[in-house]
Amino acid sequence: MTDSRFLNHLRDTLAGIEADGLMKRERLIEAAQSARVRVAGREMLNLCANNYLGLADDPRLVMAAKAAMDSHGYGMASVRFICGTQDLHRQLEQRIAGFLGMEDSILFAACFDANGGLFEPLLGEADAIVSDSLNHASIIDGVRLCKAKRYRFANNDMVDLEVQLLKAVADGARFIMIATDGVFSMDGTLANLGAISALAEKYGALTMVDDCHATGFMGPQGRGAPFHAGVKVDVLTGTLGKALGGALGGYIAGPQPMIDLLRQRARPYLFSNALPPAVVGAALAALDIVEAADDLREKLFHNAAYWRAGLEAIGFRLLPGEHPIVPVMLGDAPLAQAFARALDARGVMVSAFFYPVVPHGGARIRTQMNAALSTDDLDFALAAFEAAGKEVRAIR
Ligand SMILES: *Cc1c(COP(=O)(O)O)cnc(C)c1O
C-alpha cells in the first residue's frame, strides 16, 4: 500500500487545482478527429484542434498508414541506432529537410522531445541561449537541460532582444542562439523573424525557430514562418502532430553537422523508440498533399478571414492577425468559462484559457480554423457565438 500521507498530499494538491478553477477535464470523442466530432452521443463542431489542413481523418493518410503497416509492420521495438531505422525513416527525414530547405533532419517521438533534446548537445557553459518569454514549454525545458547561460527577452520585443544579445556578448559568450516559436500559440501572433534575423546577423547569433503552428500552411507551399518572412534560420523544429496529419512525431532540421551530432548525442533520440512505420508512411503522404497544391491552404485562410470578420461584426474583441488561431478576448476567467459552457450547450467545442496560461485579465476562448470546416459550419458557429455571447453578456 502506498503511504497514505503521500496520497493525501496528492489529493490536497488536486483539491487546490479544483478550488482555483484550474482543473482540466477531457471530453471523450467517440470517433475520428475532424471538423465535426461525436462527444457523449452529441455531434459537435470542433473549433479547438490543431488540425489546420483537416488531414487528421483524411482517407489518403489512413491508406498510407495501412500500406506502411502492410509493408513495414507495426512497431520497431528499438531505438533508431540499435535496430530501429527503416528506409521509411530516412525517406521522411530527407523529405522534411528538402521541404524546409535544410541539409538534413532528425525524427523524434514528438516535438516536445525534439526541443528537449536540441540544446544540450549543441551548446555548453561558454555559450548563451536568448529565448522569447512566451516560448513553448518544451523549449523552456530544453533550455533548462542545457548548460548554456540563459537570457530571456519580452515576447516579440526586438528592443529587449537586442538588450539581451548585448548582455550575452558582454558576458563573453562563445556562441549565442536565439530561440523562438515561429507562431505564439496563445495569441496566434507571428514572431518578428525579419528583425530577429537582422539582429542575429548583427551579433553573430544562431537562430532556432519552433514552427509547430506554421509548418504545412504558412508561407509559400506551406514551408512555414521563416519562408513567410522571407528569411533563412539555422535550425527549425516542428511536429507531425498538427497540420501534417495530427498523429505524433517531431523533428529538427538544420545543417548536416548539427543533425549528425544530434544523432550521436540527443538524449530523447538515443533513449526512446523509433516512430512506427504507419506514422512515418502517413507523414510522407501528408507531405505529398502539402507540396502538391495550395487548395487546402487557400480554404484554411479563407475560413480564417471569414471567421474573423464574422466575429468582429457580432462585436467580439479579437487579437489582430492573419493566423488561423483566432483568440476571442473575454478578460476574466469565470466569463471565459461560462462562455465556453454556453457554446458547449449549443454544440460548439472550444477551449477557454486563463491565468496562468495567459496573463491576468487576458482570459480568452481560443478558436482555431481548419480547412475541413465548411461555410455552413462557420455560419452555425457564428450564430452560436452570438447567442452564447449574449447569454453570458460577453457582447450586447
Ligand atoms: C505542439 C507544440 C509542441 C509539441 O509538439 P508535439 O509534437 O505534440 O510534442 C512544441 N512546440 C510548439 C510551439 C507547439 O505548438
PDB file of C-alpha atoms in Angstrom, residues 55-222:
ATOM      1  CA  LEU A  55      -5.818  15.864 -42.638  1.00  0.00           C
ATOM      2  CA  ALA A  56      -6.383  14.078 -39.300  1.00  0.00           C
ATOM      3  CA  ASP A  57      -9.027  11.760 -40.806  1.00  0.00           C
ATOM      4  CA  ASP A  58      -8.036  12.102 -44.460  1.00  0.00           C
ATOM      5  CA  PRO A  59      -8.553   8.761 -46.261  1.00  0.00           C
ATOM      6  CA  ARG A  60      -5.269   9.215 -48.141  1.00  0.00           C
ATOM      7  CA  LEU A  61      -3.333   9.325 -44.858  1.00  0.00           C
ATOM      8  CA  VAL A  62      -5.284   6.413 -43.399  1.00  0.00           C
ATOM      9  CA  MET A  63      -4.495   4.396 -46.536  1.00  0.00           C
ATOM     10  CA  ALA A  64      -0.817   5.335 -46.453  1.00  0.00           C
ATOM     11  CA  ALA A  65      -0.635   4.310 -42.793  1.00  0.00           C
ATOM     12  CA  LYS A  66      -2.222   0.940 -43.595  1.00  0.00           C
ATOM     13  CA  ALA A  67       0.083   0.403 -46.569  1.00  0.00           C
ATOM     14  CA  ALA A  68       3.138   1.184 -44.439  1.00  0.00           C
ATOM     15  CA  MET A  69       1.974  -1.301 -41.813  1.00  0.00           C
ATOM     16  CA  ASP A  70       1.499  -3.954 -44.501  1.00  0.00           C
ATOM     17  CA  SER A  71       4.986  -3.403 -45.920  1.00  0.00           C
ATOM     18  CA  HIS A  72       6.915  -2.439 -42.759  1.00  0.00           C
ATOM     19  CA  GLY A  73       4.982  -3.902 -39.847  1.00  0.00           C
ATOM     20  CA  TYR A  74       3.501  -2.351 -36.729  1.00  0.00           C
ATOM     21  CA  GLY A  75       6.283  -1.456 -34.292  1.00  0.00           C
ATOM     22  CA  MET A  76      10.039  -1.035 -34.250  1.00  0.00           C
ATOM     23  CA  ALA A  77      10.822  -2.441 -30.790  1.00  0.00           C
ATOM     24  CA  SER A  78      14.062  -0.476 -30.860  1.00  0.00           C
ATOM     25  CA  VAL A  79      15.611   2.921 -30.713  1.00  0.00           C
ATOM     26  CA  ARG A  80      16.875   4.186 -34.038  1.00  0.00           C
ATOM     27  CA  PHE A  81      20.567   3.399 -33.605  1.00  0.00           C
ATOM     28  CA  ILE A  82      20.266  -0.184 -32.412  1.00  0.00           C
ATOM     29  CA  CYS A  83      17.882  -1.710 -34.953  1.00  0.00           C
ATOM     30  CA  GLY A  84      15.057   0.808 -35.339  1.00  0.00           C
ATOM     31  CA  THR A  85      15.820   2.619 -38.590  1.00  0.00           C
ATOM     32  CA  GLN A  86      13.871   1.661 -41.698  1.00  0.00           C
ATOM     33  CA  ASP A  87      14.232   3.064 -45.193  1.00  0.00           C
ATOM     34  CA  LEU A  88      10.984   4.937 -44.481  1.00  0.00           C
ATOM     35  CA  HIS A  89      12.522   6.882 -41.589  1.00  0.00           C
ATOM     36  CA  ARG A  90      15.399   8.107 -43.741  1.00  0.00           C
ATOM     37  CA  GLN A  91      12.990   8.920 -46.588  1.00  0.00           C
ATOM     38  CA  LEU A  92      10.890  11.061 -44.274  1.00  0.00           C
ATOM     39  CA  GLU A  93      13.925  12.811 -42.777  1.00  0.00           C
ATOM     40  CA  GLN A  94      15.209  13.706 -46.224  1.00  0.00           C
ATOM     41  CA  ARG A  95      11.739  14.765 -47.370  1.00  0.00           C
ATOM     42  CA  ILE A  96      11.307  17.089 -44.356  1.00  0.00           C
ATOM     43  CA  ALA A  97      14.763  18.576 -44.884  1.00  0.00           C
ATOM     44  CA  GLY A  98      14.063  19.232 -48.561  1.00  0.00           C
ATOM     45  CA  PHE A  99      10.681  20.765 -47.765  1.00  0.00           C
ATOM     46  CA  LEU A 100      12.252  23.128 -45.235  1.00  0.00           C
ATOM     47  CA  GLY A 101      15.325  23.964 -47.304  1.00  0.00           C
ATOM     48  CA  MET A 102      17.701  22.326 -44.812  1.00  0.00           C
ATOM     49  CA  GLU A 103      20.542  19.850 -45.304  1.00  0.00           C
ATOM     50  CA  ASP A 104      19.044  17.107 -43.165  1.00  0.00           C
ATOM     51  CA  SER A 105      16.561  16.410 -40.416  1.00  0.00           C
ATOM     52  CA  ILE A 106      16.226  14.006 -37.489  1.00  0.00           C
ATOM     53  CA  LEU A 107      12.962  12.493 -36.216  1.00  0.00           C
ATOM     54  CA  PHE A 108      11.843  12.378 -32.593  1.00  0.00           C
ATOM     55  CA  ALA A 109       8.834  10.790 -30.902  1.00  0.00           C
ATOM     56  CA  ALA A 110       7.376  14.301 -30.520  1.00  0.00           C
ATOM     57  CA  CYS A 111       8.407  17.908 -30.983  1.00  0.00           C
ATOM     58  CA  PHE A 112       8.435  18.080 -27.198  1.00  0.00           C
ATOM     59  CA  ASP A 113      11.354  15.642 -27.368  1.00  0.00           C
ATOM     60  CA  ALA A 114      12.973  17.462 -30.283  1.00  0.00           C
ATOM     61  CA  ASN A 115      13.034  20.696 -28.263  1.00  0.00           C
ATOM     62  CA  GLY A 116      14.035  18.813 -25.130  1.00  0.00           C
ATOM     63  CA  GLY A 117      17.000  17.231 -26.907  1.00  0.00           C
ATOM     64  CA  LEU A 118      18.160  20.078 -29.114  1.00  0.00           C
ATOM     65  CA  PHE A 119      20.148  22.444 -26.907  1.00  0.00           C
ATOM     66  CA  GLU A 120      22.169  20.291 -24.535  1.00  0.00           C
ATOM     67  CA  PRO A 121      24.339  18.552 -27.180  1.00  0.00           C
ATOM     68  CA  LEU A 122      24.961  21.711 -29.203  1.00  0.00           C
ATOM     69  CA  LEU A 123      25.771  24.346 -26.575  1.00  0.00           C
ATOM     70  CA  GLY A 124      27.788  24.379 -23.362  1.00  0.00           C
ATOM     71  CA  GLU A 125      28.759  26.572 -20.424  1.00  0.00           C
ATOM     72  CA  ALA A 126      30.631  29.000 -22.644  1.00  0.00           C
ATOM     73  CA  ASP A 127      27.517  29.680 -24.743  1.00  0.00           C
ATOM     74  CA  ALA A 128      24.277  31.647 -24.439  1.00  0.00           C
ATOM     75  CA  ILE A 129      20.638  30.987 -25.319  1.00  0.00           C
ATOM     76  CA  VAL A 130      18.424  34.037 -25.752  1.00  0.00           C
ATOM     77  CA  SER A 131      14.825  32.866 -25.509  1.00  0.00           C
ATOM     78  CA  ASP A 132      11.446  34.537 -26.048  1.00  0.00           C
ATOM     79  CA  SER A 133       9.417  34.747 -22.828  1.00  0.00           C
ATOM     80  CA  LEU A 134       6.359  33.127 -24.470  1.00  0.00           C
ATOM     81  CA  ASN A 135       8.218  30.159 -25.922  1.00  0.00           C
ATOM     82  CA  HIS A 136       6.598  26.729 -25.703  1.00  0.00           C
ATOM     83  CA  ALA A 137       7.116  24.712 -22.503  1.00  0.00           C
ATOM     84  CA  SER A 138       9.279  22.215 -24.393  1.00  0.00           C
ATOM     85  CA  ILE A 139      11.786  24.921 -25.377  1.00  0.00           C
ATOM     86  CA  ILE A 140      11.879  26.123 -21.790  1.00  0.00           C
ATOM     87  CA  ASP A 141      12.580  22.577 -20.602  1.00  0.00           C
ATOM     88  CA  GLY A 142      15.185  22.002 -23.319  1.00  0.00           C
ATOM     89  CA  VAL A 143      16.979  25.206 -22.364  1.00  0.00           C
ATOM     90  CA  ARG A 144      16.916  24.151 -18.696  1.00  0.00           C
ATOM     91  CA  LEU A 145      18.642  20.885 -19.565  1.00  0.00           C
ATOM     92  CA  CYS A 146      21.477  22.746 -21.298  1.00  0.00           C
ATOM     93  CA  LYS A 147      24.457  24.294 -19.527  1.00  0.00           C
ATOM     94  CA  ALA A 148      24.470  27.442 -21.663  1.00  0.00           C
ATOM     95  CA  LYS A 149      23.747  30.763 -19.929  1.00  0.00           C
ATOM     96  CA  ARG A 150      20.103  31.812 -20.272  1.00  0.00           C
ATOM     97  CA  TYR A 151      18.757  35.190 -21.306  1.00  0.00           C
ATOM     98  CA  ARG A 152      15.058  35.908 -21.723  1.00  0.00           C
ATOM     99  CA  PHE A 153      13.503  38.669 -23.827  1.00  0.00           C
ATOM    100  CA  ALA A 154       9.947  40.011 -23.577  1.00  0.00           C
ATOM    101  CA  ASN A 155       7.638  38.401 -26.105  1.00  0.00           C
ATOM    102  CA  ASN A 156       8.453  39.523 -29.634  1.00  0.00           C
ATOM    103  CA  ASP A 157      10.123  42.666 -28.214  1.00  0.00           C
ATOM    104  CA  MET A 158      13.028  43.418 -30.528  1.00  0.00           C
ATOM    105  CA  VAL A 159      14.394  46.198 -28.318  1.00  0.00           C
ATOM    106  CA  ASP A 160      14.631  43.780 -25.412  1.00  0.00           C
ATOM    107  CA  LEU A 161      16.087  41.083 -27.660  1.00  0.00           C
ATOM    108  CA  GLU A 162      18.909  43.444 -28.560  1.00  0.00           C
ATOM    109  CA  VAL A 163      19.449  44.302 -24.879  1.00  0.00           C
ATOM    110  CA  GLN A 164      19.763  40.587 -24.062  1.00  0.00           C
ATOM    111  CA  LEU A 165      22.080  39.955 -27.016  1.00  0.00           C
ATOM    112  CA  LEU A 166      24.311  42.784 -25.832  1.00  0.00           C
ATOM    113  CA  LYS A 167      24.392  41.218 -22.358  1.00  0.00           C
ATOM    114  CA  ALA A 168      25.336  37.830 -23.796  1.00  0.00           C
ATOM    115  CA  VAL A 169      28.098  39.444 -25.866  1.00  0.00           C
ATOM    116  CA  ALA A 170      29.322  41.420 -22.823  1.00  0.00           C
ATOM    117  CA  ASP A 171      29.359  38.185 -20.796  1.00  0.00           C
ATOM    118  CA  GLY A 172      31.737  36.761 -23.385  1.00  0.00           C
ATOM    119  CA  ALA A 173      29.501  34.103 -24.915  1.00  0.00           C
ATOM    120  CA  ARG A 174      31.284  31.867 -27.428  1.00  0.00           C
ATOM    121  CA  PHE A 175      28.133  31.016 -29.394  1.00  0.00           C
ATOM    122  CA  ILE A 176      24.730  32.674 -29.000  1.00  0.00           C
ATOM    123  CA  MET A 177      21.475  31.016 -30.077  1.00  0.00           C
ATOM    124  CA  ILE A 178      18.217  32.942 -30.298  1.00  0.00           C
ATOM    125  CA  ALA A 179      15.258  30.604 -29.692  1.00  0.00           C
ATOM    126  CA  THR A 180      11.690  31.467 -30.629  1.00  0.00           C
ATOM    127  CA  ASP A 181       8.356  29.970 -31.602  1.00  0.00           C
ATOM    128  CA  GLY A 182       7.507  30.837 -35.207  1.00  0.00           C
ATOM    129  CA  VAL A 183       3.917  31.450 -34.111  1.00  0.00           C
ATOM    130  CA  PHE A 184       2.870  32.059 -30.497  1.00  0.00           C
ATOM    131  CA  SER A 185       0.031  29.664 -29.949  1.00  0.00           C
ATOM    132  CA  MET A 186      -1.969  31.529 -27.301  1.00  0.00           C
ATOM    133  CA  ASP A 187      -2.168  34.697 -29.397  1.00  0.00           C
ATOM    134  CA  GLY A 188      -1.751  33.480 -32.978  1.00  0.00           C
ATOM    135  CA  THR A 189       0.901  36.166 -33.499  1.00  0.00           C
ATOM    136  CA  LEU A 190       3.925  35.595 -35.693  1.00  0.00           C
ATOM    137  CA  ALA A 191       7.445  36.040 -34.372  1.00  0.00           C
ATOM    138  CA  ASN A 192       9.153  39.001 -35.998  1.00  0.00           C
ATOM    139  CA  LEU A 193      11.584  36.775 -37.837  1.00  0.00           C
ATOM    140  CA  GLY A 194      12.795  39.535 -40.147  1.00  0.00           C
ATOM    141  CA  ALA A 195      14.022  41.622 -37.230  1.00  0.00           C
ATOM    142  CA  ILE A 196      15.268  38.568 -35.323  1.00  0.00           C
ATOM    143  CA  SER A 197      17.369  37.517 -38.326  1.00  0.00           C
ATOM    144  CA  ALA A 198      18.788  41.008 -38.710  1.00  0.00           C
ATOM    145  CA  LEU A 199      19.752  41.116 -35.015  1.00  0.00           C
ATOM    146  CA  ALA A 200      21.211  37.609 -35.235  1.00  0.00           C
ATOM    147  CA  GLU A 201      23.382  38.750 -38.103  1.00  0.00           C
ATOM    148  CA  LYS A 202      24.430  41.907 -36.267  1.00  0.00           C
ATOM    149  CA  TYR A 203      25.551  39.974 -33.181  1.00  0.00           C
ATOM    150  CA  GLY A 204      26.731  36.786 -34.872  1.00  0.00           C
ATOM    151  CA  ALA A 205      23.997  34.704 -33.244  1.00  0.00           C
ATOM    152  CA  LEU A 206      22.379  31.488 -34.444  1.00  0.00           C
ATOM    153  CA  THR A 207      18.603  31.347 -34.872  1.00  0.00           C
ATOM    154  CA  MET A 208      16.324  28.498 -33.775  1.00  0.00           C
ATOM    155  CA  VAL A 209      12.616  28.525 -34.675  1.00  0.00           C
ATOM    156  CA  ASP A 210       9.978  26.090 -33.401  1.00  0.00           C
ATOM    157  CA  ASP A 211       7.498  26.149 -36.267  1.00  0.00           C
ATOM    158  CA  CYS A 212       4.817  23.773 -34.959  1.00  0.00           C
ATOM    159  CA  HIS A 213       1.964  26.203 -35.633  1.00  0.00           C
ATOM    160  CA  ALA A 214       3.094  27.114 -39.155  1.00  0.00           C
ATOM    161  CA  THR A 215       4.643  24.137 -40.951  1.00  0.00           C
ATOM    162  CA  GLY A 216       2.348  22.918 -43.710  1.00  0.00           C
ATOM    163  CA  PHE A 217       0.329  26.080 -44.127  1.00  0.00           C
ATOM    164  CA  MET A 218       2.175  29.378 -43.547  1.00  0.00           C
ATOM    165  CA  GLY A 219       4.326  30.843 -46.296  1.00  0.00           C
ATOM    166  CA  PRO A 220       4.818  29.675 -49.884  1.00  0.00           C
ATOM    167  CA  GLN A 221       3.950  25.929 -50.268  1.00  0.00           C
ATOM    168  CA  GLY A 222       3.321  25.888 -46.526  1.00  0.00           C
TER     169      GLY A 222
END
